[in-house]
Amino acid sequence: MITTNPFDDDKLREECGIFGVSGADTASAIVALGLHALQHRGQEAAGITSWDGHDFHTHRAMGHVAGNFDRDEVIRGLPGGSACGHVRYSTTGETSLRNVQPLYAELNSGGFAVAHNGNISNAMKVRRELIRRGSIFQSTSDTEVIIHLVATSSYRTLLDKFIDALKQVEGAYSLIVMTPEGMIACRDPLGIRPLVMGKLGDTIMFASETVAFDVVGAEYIRSIDPGELVIVTNSGEIRSHRPFGEVHPRPCIFEHVYFSRPDSIVDGSSVYSVRKAIGAQLAIENPVEADYVIPVPDSGVPAAIGYAQESGIPFELGIIRSHYIGRTFIQPGDKVRHLGVKLKHNANRALIEGKKIVLIDDSIVRGTTSLKIVQMMREAGAAEVHMRIASPPTKHSCFYGVDTPERTKLLAHKLDVGGMQDFIHADSLSFISIDGLYKALGEAKRADGRPQYCDACFTGDYPTTLTDQDDVVVTNQLELLAERVA
């Protein structure tokens, strides 16, 4: 099976999406609706766990929310006033049902369910130590180390056990946890991954993005602060804890560039407005003479609008996307595979033929997407094809819950901008600068040079230690040295 959407294949994969509801008559039904709005964050699998005051109930399945959680019998099997859900795109752990979240375990304190967006960057090291001490793992997911750390903590209360566990992990995490005592929502001290709080009557909700609240008619209250734990008890009491020392936050900058839906609010900013501002700044930094500004659908649309408004070049839809084609179909040969590209995206030939166009996309990863797009435009008769990218060159891999290729497969790691331009066969290629990106976000690097965001995929400036990755590098170096000695 080969994907029919080569444009999506060459994107940084959204991490995961989480949604929790506390204090509702039909909590699991609300969660299912919210997960529909977060489907873009993970399309591999989905799961919901509910609590009815006595027992926990879980349903997990491979595939989309639709088809798995839109049946009455499934929702009836998830009773209770509290529920949390998860949509997954795996960044660690194999693709199998045992890794689908929420993960659930029976601890000494009772049931414990956790939904996680992010990646624990020292999970392998912690896992090895836990196994040495006798822990038995049921999945290959990094999230499971949190459950074992809670279970083996020597602290007395469940909250203290949970905080103790979090202080032993590194990396990025936004978590929704369900226990017999209530629901906990927390965000890592750097705030790398997003998490927001909403309300519908007396019902409290937590989600990766505000669009989940829009779908269920809830009011967006605020973002969960970096390093904050918000507890909602079964009686509806809300408490906030800040157990970590103060740290300079570094939320993921790519949430604004690509991951979040444009109708979301991320850390107080409209994603749509930010992307338009990025496009405007891109036009200021990288002007070009052209007849039309054309977005690469769908993620390039807001930036293309901003570019068009700033440059005065008309905005047009030069690539038409079909939303009614499944992700995969059987392609027996190269010729059919090439034809399959046009099932989802097709050039608007009547518009493009004989014109100079500037294409706006959010990023270049391997470069295969851009190559096919430029080729499509030339086959449609474009006189010139210029490409402008609404993010700096992606030169480094992400280890915080985003599925990126290894660094050697990133086009910007292998080639400079001129080489990338030749690779995709464009008449010109330009990226927004890192300073321009910050300017579009209304931010600036602090006087001491520290960035306001995690921009490691562009700069290589990782905000945390990367214990597991460093261990892999050392192991590879030792193996290489041993081969040379032998």
Coordinates of C-alpha atoms in Angstrom, one line a residue:
M1 CA 0.0 0.0 0.0
I2 CA 1.4 3.3 -1.0
T3 CA 0.0 6.7 0.1
T4 CA -1.8 8.7 -2.5
N5 CA -0.7 11.9 -0.8
P6 CA 3.0 12.5 -1.4
F7 CA 2.6 16.1 0.0
D8 CA 1.6 14.8 3.4
D9 CA 4.4 12.1 3.3
D10 CA 7.0 14.8 3.4
K11 CA 5.7 16.7 6.4
L12 CA 6.8 16.7 10.0
R13 CA 4.2 14.5 11.6
E14 CA 2.0 16.0 14.3
E15 CA 2.8 14.4 17.7
C16 CA -0.5 13.4 19.4
G17 CA -3.6 15.0 20.7
I18 CA -5.2 14.7 24.1
F19 CA -8.6 15.7 25.5
G20 CA -10.1 15.3 29.0
V21 CA -13.5 16.0 30.5
S22 CA -14.3 16.1 34.2
G23 CA -17.9 16.4 35.6
A24 CA -20.2 15.6 32.7
D25 CA -23.1 13.2 32.3
T26 CA -21.8 11.9 29.0
A27 CA -18.1 12.5 29.4
S28 CA -16.9 9.9 26.8
A29 CA -19.3 11.2 24.1
I30 CA -17.9 14.7 24.7
V31 CA -14.3 13.4 24.5
A32 CA -15.1 11.6 21.2
L33 CA -16.4 14.8 19.7
G34 CA -13.3 16.7 20.9
L35 CA -11.0 14.0 19.5
H36 CA -12.6 14.6 16.0
A37 CA -11.3 18.2 16.2
L38 CA -7.8 16.9 17.1
Q39 CA -7.6 14.2 14.5
H40 CA -5.0 16.2 12.6
R41 CA -2.6 15.7 15.5
G42 CA -2.6 11.9 15.2
Q43 CA -4.2 9.6 12.6
E44 CA -2.8 6.3 13.5
A45 CA -4.9 5.3 16.5
A46 CA -7.3 6.6 19.1
G47 CA -8.5 5.7 22.6
I48 CA -10.8 6.8 25.4
T49 CA -10.8 5.8 29.1
S50 CA -13.8 6.7 31.3
W51 CA -14.4 6.4 35.1
D52 CA -17.9 5.9 36.5
G53 CA -17.1 6.4 40.2
H54 CA -16.4 2.7 40.7
D55 CA -14.6 1.3 37.6
F56 CA -12.5 2.4 34.7
H57 CA -13.5 1.5 31.2
T58 CA -11.3 1.7 28.1
H59 CA -11.8 1.4 24.3
R60 CA -8.8 1.7 22.1
A61 CA -8.5 1.1 18.3
M62 CA -6.3 1.5 15.3
G63 CA -7.4 4.2 12.8
H64 CA -9.4 7.4 13.0
V65 CA -11.9 8.5 15.6
A66 CA -14.6 8.2 13.0
G67 CA -15.6 4.6 12.6
N68 CA -14.3 3.7 16.0
F69 CA -16.0 6.1 18.4
D70 CA -19.1 7.2 16.5
R71 CA -21.1 4.1 17.4
D72 CA -23.6 4.1 20.3
E73 CA -22.5 0.8 21.6
V74 CA -18.9 2.0 22.0
I75 CA -19.9 5.1 23.9
R76 CA -22.4 3.1 26.1
G77 CA -19.4 0.9 27.0
L78 CA -17.6 4.0 28.3
P79 CA -19.9 5.3 31.1
G80 CA -19.1 7.8 33.8
G81 CA -18.7 11.5 34.5
S82 CA -15.0 11.7 33.7
A83 CA -13.1 10.6 30.6
C84 CA -9.9 11.3 28.7
G85 CA -8.9 10.5 25.1
H86 CA -6.0 10.4 22.8
V87 CA -5.2 10.4 19.1
R88 CA -1.8 9.0 18.2
Y89 CA 0.9 9.3 15.7
S90 CA 3.7 7.2 17.1
T91 CA 7.0 8.9 17.7
T92 CA 8.3 6.2 20.0
G93 CA 7.2 2.6 20.3
E94 CA 5.9 0.3 17.6
T95 CA 2.6 0.7 15.7
S96 CA 0.4 -1.7 17.6
L97 CA -2.7 -1.7 19.8
R98 CA -0.7 -2.2 23.0
N99 CA 0.9 1.3 22.5
V100 CA -2.4 3.0 21.9
Q101 CA -3.3 5.5 24.7
P102 CA -4.7 6.2 27.2
L103 CA -2.5 3.7 29.0
Y104 CA -4.1 2.2 32.1
A105 CA -2.8 0.3 35.1
E106 CA -4.1 -0.8 38.5
L107 CA -1.8 0.7 41.2
N108 CA -1.9 0.3 44.9
S109 CA -3.9 3.6 45.0
G110 CA -6.3 2.4 42.4
G111 CA -6.8 2.8 38.7
F112 CA -4.4 5.1 36.8
A113 CA -5.0 6.2 33.2
V114 CA -2.7 8.6 31.3
A115 CA -2.8 10.3 27.9
H116 CA 0.4 11.9 26.8
N117 CA 1.4 14.3 24.1
G118 CA 5.2 14.7 23.8
N119 CA 8.3 12.5 24.2
I120 CA 10.3 11.5 27.2
S121 CA 13.9 12.0 26.1
N122 CA 15.4 9.8 28.8
A123 CA 12.7 7.0 28.6
M124 CA 15.1 4.3 27.5
K125 CA 17.5 4.9 30.4
V126 CA 14.7 5.1 32.9
R127 CA 13.1 2.0 31.5
R128 CA 16.3 -0.1 31.7
E129 CA 16.6 0.9 35.4
L130 CA 13.0 0.1 36.2
I131 CA 13.3 -3.3 34.5
R132 CA 16.5 -4.0 36.5
R133 CA 14.4 -3.3 39.7
G134 CA 11.7 -5.7 38.6
S135 CA 9.2 -3.6 36.6
I136 CA 7.4 -5.5 33.9
F137 CA 6.4 -3.4 30.9
Q138 CA 3.4 -4.1 28.7
S139 CA 4.2 -1.6 25.9
T140 CA 7.1 -0.1 24.1
S141 CA 5.7 3.4 24.6
D142 CA 7.8 6.0 26.5
T143 CA 4.6 7.0 28.3
E144 CA 4.6 3.8 30.3
V145 CA 7.7 4.8 32.3
I146 CA 5.6 7.4 34.0
I147 CA 3.2 4.7 35.3
H148 CA 6.0 2.6 36.7
L149 CA 7.7 5.6 38.3
V150 CA 4.4 6.5 40.1
A151 CA 3.9 2.8 41.1
T152 CA 7.4 2.5 42.6
S153 CA 7.6 5.9 44.2
S154 CA 8.2 5.9 48.0
Y155 CA 6.1 9.0 48.6
R156 CA 2.8 8.6 50.4
T157 CA 0.1 10.4 48.5
L158 CA -0.7 9.8 44.8
L159 CA 0.0 13.5 44.0
D160 CA 3.4 13.3 45.6
K161 CA 4.1 10.1 43.8
F162 CA 3.1 11.6 40.5
I163 CA 5.3 14.7 41.0
D164 CA 8.2 12.5 42.1
A165 CA 7.8 10.6 38.8
L166 CA 7.8 13.8 36.7
K167 CA 10.9 15.0 38.3
Q168 CA 12.7 11.9 37.1
V169 CA 11.9 12.4 33.4
E170 CA 13.3 14.7 30.8
G171 CA 11.8 16.1 27.6
A172 CA 8.4 17.2 26.6
Y173 CA 5.0 16.2 28.0
S174 CA 1.5 17.4 28.3
L175 CA -0.5 14.9 30.3
I176 CA -4.0 14.2 31.3
V177 CA -4.2 11.6 34.1
M178 CA -7.3 10.0 35.6
T179 CA -7.4 8.5 39.1
P180 CA -10.2 7.6 41.6
E181 CA -9.4 10.9 43.3
G182 CA -10.0 13.1 40.2
M183 CA -8.3 14.3 37.0
I184 CA -4.8 15.9 36.7
A185 CA -3.6 18.0 33.7
C186 CA 0.0 19.0 33.6
R187 CA 2.6 20.5 31.3
D188 CA 6.3 20.1 31.4
P189 CA 8.4 22.9 33.0
L190 CA 9.5 24.3 29.6
G191 CA 5.9 24.1 28.2
I192 CA 7.2 22.5 25.0
R193 CA 3.9 20.8 24.1
P194 CA 0.6 22.8 24.4
L195 CA -2.3 22.2 26.8
V196 CA -5.3 24.4 27.4
M197 CA -8.2 24.5 29.9
G198 CA -11.9 25.1 29.1
K199 CA -15.3 25.0 30.7
L200 CA -18.9 24.1 29.8
G201 CA -21.2 24.9 32.7
D202 CA -19.7 23.0 35.6
T203 CA -17.7 20.7 33.4
I204 CA -14.0 21.2 33.2
M205 CA -12.0 20.3 30.1
F206 CA -8.4 20.0 29.0
A207 CA -7.2 19.7 25.4
S208 CA -4.1 20.0 23.2
E209 CA -5.9 22.8 21.2
T210 CA -8.8 25.1 21.7
V211 CA -10.6 23.8 18.6
A212 CA -11.7 20.8 20.7
F213 CA -13.6 23.2 22.9
D214 CA -15.2 24.9 19.9
V215 CA -16.6 21.6 18.7
V216 CA -18.3 20.8 22.0
G217 CA -19.4 24.3 22.7
A218 CA -17.1 24.9 25.7
E219 CA -15.4 28.2 26.7
Y220 CA -11.6 28.5 26.4
I221 CA -10.4 29.6 29.8
R222 CA -6.6 29.7 29.6
S223 CA -3.4 27.8 28.8
I224 CA -2.0 25.5 31.4
D225 CA 1.3 27.2 32.4
P226 CA 4.6 25.5 31.8
G227 CA 5.3 23.4 34.9
E228 CA 1.8 23.6 36.2
L229 CA -0.4 20.8 37.5
V230 CA -4.1 21.4 37.6
I231 CA -6.2 19.0 39.7
V232 CA -9.9 18.7 39.4
T233 CA -11.4 16.6 42.2
N234 CA -14.5 14.5 42.0
S235 CA -16.4 17.2 43.9
G236 CA -15.4 19.8 41.2
E237 CA -12.7 21.6 43.3
I238 CA -9.9 23.0 41.1
R239 CA -6.4 23.3 42.5
S240 CA -3.2 24.4 40.9
H241 CA 0.3 23.2 41.9
R242 CA 3.7 24.4 40.6
P243 CA 6.2 21.8 42.0
F244 CA 9.1 22.7 39.7
G245 CA 11.6 25.5 40.1
E246 CA 11.1 28.4 37.8
V247 CA 12.5 27.7 34.3
H248 CA 12.6 29.9 31.2
P249 CA 9.7 28.4 29.0
R250 CA 10.4 27.2 25.5
P251 CA 7.1 26.2 23.8
C252 CA 7.4 24.5 20.4
I253 CA 7.5 27.2 17.7
F254 CA 6.3 24.7 15.1
E255 CA 2.8 24.7 16.7
H256 CA 2.4 28.2 15.2
V257 CA 4.0 27.3 11.9
Y258 CA 2.3 24.0 11.1
F259 CA 1.1 21.6 13.8
S260 CA -1.9 23.4 15.3
R261 CA -5.1 24.1 13.4
P262 CA -5.3 27.7 12.2
D263 CA -8.6 28.2 14.1
S264 CA -6.8 27.4 17.4
I265 CA -5.4 29.7 20.1
V266 CA -1.9 28.7 21.2
D267 CA -0.4 30.3 24.2
G268 CA -2.7 33.2 23.8
S269 CA -2.1 33.8 20.1
S270 CA -4.4 33.1 17.1
V271 CA -2.6 30.6 14.9
Y272 CA -4.3 31.9 11.8
S273 CA -3.2 35.5 12.5
V274 CA 0.4 34.4 13.3
R275 CA 0.7 32.4 10.1
K276 CA -0.6 35.4 8.1
A277 CA 2.1 37.6 9.8
I278 CA 4.7 35.0 9.0
G279 CA 3.7 35.2 5.3
A280 CA 3.8 39.0 5.4
Q281 CA 7.3 38.9 6.9
L282 CA 8.4 36.3 4.3
A283 CA 7.3 38.8 1.6
I284 CA 9.3 41.6 3.2
E285 CA 12.4 39.4 3.4
N286 CA 12.1 37.6 0.1
P287 CA 10.2 39.5 -2.6
V288 CA 9.8 38.2 -6.1
E289 CA 8.1 39.4 -9.2
A290 CA 5.2 37.1 -10.0
D291 CA 1.6 37.0 -11.3
Y292 CA 0.1 34.9 -8.5
V293 CA 0.7 33.8 -5.0
I294 CA -0.3 30.2 -4.7
P295 CA -0.5 28.2 -1.4
V296 CA 0.4 24.5 -1.1
P297 CA -2.8 23.2 0.4
D298 CA -3.9 23.2 3.1
S299 CA -1.2 24.3 5.6
G300 CA 0.3 27.0 3.3
V301 CA -2.9 29.0 2.9
P302 CA -2.7 31.5 5.8
A303 CA 0.9 32.3 5.1
A304 CA 0.1 32.7 1.4
I305 CA -2.7 35.2 2.2
G306 CA -0.2 37.2 4.3
Y307 CA 2.4 37.1 1.5
A308 CA -0.1 38.2 -1.0
Q309 CA -1.4 41.1 1.1
E310 CA 2.1 42.4 1.9
S311 CA 3.4 42.0 -1.7
G312 CA 0.3 43.1 -3.6
I313 CA 0.5 40.0 -5.8
P314 CA -2.9 38.4 -6.2
F315 CA -3.7 35.3 -4.2
E316 CA -5.1 32.4 -6.2
L317 CA -5.8 28.7 -5.8
G318 CA -3.4 27.2 -8.3
I319 CA -3.4 23.7 -6.6
I320 CA -6.8 22.1 -6.0
R321 CA -7.1 19.5 -3.3
S322 CA -9.7 16.8 -3.2
H323 CA -10.9 16.0 0.3
Y324 CA -12.7 12.8 -0.7
I325 CA -9.9 10.4 -1.4
G326 CA -8.7 7.8 1.1
R327 CA -5.1 7.8 2.3
T328 CA -4.1 4.6 0.5
F329 CA -4.7 2.4 -2.5
I330 CA -2.9 -0.3 -4.3
Q331 CA -0.4 1.0 -6.9
P332 CA 1.2 -1.7 -8.9
G333 CA 3.8 0.3 -10.8
D334 CA 5.7 3.5 -11.0
K335 CA 3.5 4.9 -13.8
V336 CA 0.3 4.4 -11.8
R337 CA 2.0 5.7 -8.6
H338 CA 2.8 8.9 -10.4
L339 CA -0.8 9.2 -11.7
G340 CA -2.0 8.7 -8.1
V341 CA -0.4 11.9 -7.1
K342 CA -3.2 13.8 -8.8
L343 CA -6.0 12.0 -7.0
K344 CA -5.6 14.4 -4.1
H345 CA -3.8 17.4 -5.6
N346 CA -4.2 18.8 -9.1
A347 CA -2.8 21.9 -10.8
N348 CA -5.3 24.6 -11.9
R349 CA -4.0 24.6 -15.4
A350 CA -6.3 27.4 -16.8
L351 CA -4.9 29.7 -14.1
I352 CA -1.3 28.7 -14.1
E353 CA -0.4 28.4 -17.8
G354 CA 2.0 31.0 -18.9
K355 CA 2.2 32.7 -15.5
K356 CA 5.0 33.4 -13.1
I357 CA 3.9 32.0 -9.8
V358 CA 5.2 32.0 -6.2
L359 CA 4.4 28.9 -4.2
I360 CA 4.0 29.3 -0.4
D361 CA 4.6 26.2 1.8
D362 CA 5.2 25.8 5.6
S363 CA 8.4 23.8 5.4
I364 CA 10.7 21.6 3.5
V365 CA 11.7 18.3 5.1
R366 CA 13.1 15.7 2.7
G367 CA 12.3 17.9 -0.3
T368 CA 10.4 15.3 -2.2
T369 CA 7.1 17.2 -1.8
S370 CA 8.5 20.4 -3.1
L371 CA 10.1 18.6 -6.1
K372 CA 6.7 17.1 -7.1
I373 CA 4.9 20.4 -6.6
V374 CA 7.3 22.3 -8.8
Q375 CA 7.1 19.5 -11.4
M376 CA 3.3 19.7 -11.3
M377 CA 3.4 23.4 -11.9
R378 CA 5.8 23.2 -14.8
E379 CA 3.7 20.4 -16.4
A380 CA 0.7 22.8 -16.1
G381 CA 2.6 25.4 -18.1
A382 CA 3.9 27.8 -15.5
A383 CA 6.4 30.2 -17.0
E384 CA 8.4 30.6 -13.7
V385 CA 8.1 28.7 -10.4
H386 CA 9.4 30.4 -7.3
M387 CA 9.1 28.9 -3.9
R388 CA 8.9 30.7 -0.5
I389 CA 8.9 28.7 2.8
A390 CA 7.2 30.1 5.9
S391 CA 9.8 28.6 8.3
P392 CA 13.6 28.5 8.4
P393 CA 15.4 25.5 6.9
T394 CA 14.7 22.4 9.0
K395 CA 18.3 21.1 9.7
H396 CA 17.8 19.1 12.9
S397 CA 15.6 16.3 14.2
C398 CA 13.1 16.8 16.9
F399 CA 13.2 14.6 20.0
Y400 CA 10.2 16.1 21.8
G401 CA 7.2 14.2 20.3
V402 CA 7.5 15.1 16.6
D403 CA 8.2 12.3 14.1
T404 CA 11.0 13.8 12.1
P405 CA 13.4 11.9 9.8
E406 CA 16.9 11.4 11.1
R407 CA 19.1 14.4 10.5
T408 CA 21.0 12.9 7.5
K409 CA 17.7 12.6 5.6
L410 CA 16.8 16.3 6.1
L411 CA 17.4 18.2 2.8
A412 CA 18.5 21.3 4.6
H413 CA 21.2 19.3 6.5
K414 CA 22.7 18.0 3.3
L415 CA 22.4 21.1 1.1
D416 CA 22.6 24.9 1.3
V417 CA 19.6 26.9 -0.1
G418 CA 21.2 27.0 -3.5
G419 CA 21.6 23.3 -3.6
M420 CA 18.0 22.8 -2.3
Q421 CA 16.8 25.1 -5.1
D422 CA 18.6 23.0 -7.7
F423 CA 17.2 19.8 -6.1
I424 CA 13.5 20.9 -6.4
H425 CA 14.1 22.6 -9.8
A426 CA 12.6 25.9 -8.8
D427 CA 13.5 29.3 -10.4
S428 CA 14.2 30.6 -6.9
L429 CA 13.9 29.4 -3.3
S430 CA 13.9 31.4 -0.1
F431 CA 13.0 30.8 3.6
I432 CA 11.9 33.2 6.3
S433 CA 14.8 33.9 8.7
I434 CA 14.8 32.8 12.3
D435 CA 14.7 36.5 13.4
G436 CA 11.9 37.1 10.9
L437 CA 9.9 34.2 12.3
Y438 CA 10.3 35.6 15.9
K439 CA 9.3 39.0 14.6
A440 CA 6.1 37.6 13.1
L441 CA 5.3 36.0 16.4
G442 CA 5.7 39.3 18.1
E443 CA 8.7 38.2 20.0
A444 CA 12.4 38.7 20.1
K445 CA 15.3 36.8 21.5
R446 CA 16.1 38.0 25.0
A447 CA 19.0 40.3 25.6
D448 CA 21.0 37.3 26.9
G449 CA 20.4 35.5 23.6
R450 CA 18.0 32.9 24.9
P451 CA 15.1 32.1 22.5
Q452 CA 11.5 32.4 23.6
Y453 CA 10.6 29.1 21.8
C454 CA 12.0 25.7 21.2
D455 CA 13.4 26.2 17.7
A456 CA 15.8 23.3 17.8
C457 CA 14.6 21.9 14.5
F458 CA 16.0 25.1 12.9
T459 CA 18.9 26.0 15.1
G460 CA 20.0 22.8 16.9
D461 CA 19.6 24.6 20.3
Y462 CA 17.8 21.9 22.2
P463 CA 16.3 23.1 25.5
T464 CA 16.8 19.9 27.5
T465 CA 19.4 17.2 27.7
L466 CA 18.9 14.3 25.3
T467 CA 20.0 11.4 27.4
D468 CA 18.7 8.5 25.2
Q469 CA 20.0 10.2 22.0
D470 CA 23.4 10.9 23.6
D471 CA 23.6 7.2 24.7
V472 CA 22.9 6.1 21.1
V473 CA 25.6 8.4 19.8
V474 CA 28.1 7.1 22.3
T475 CA 27.2 3.4 21.6
N476 CA 27.5 4.0 17.8
Q477 CA 30.9 5.6 18.3
L478 CA 32.1 2.7 20.5
E479 CA 30.9 0.2 17.9
L480 CA 32.7 2.1 15.1
L481 CA 35.9 2.2 17.2
A482 CA 35.7 -1.5 17.9
E483 CA 35.3 -2.2 14.2
R484 CA 38.4 -0.1 13.4
V485 CA 40.4 -1.8 16.1
A486 CA 39.3 -5.2 14.8

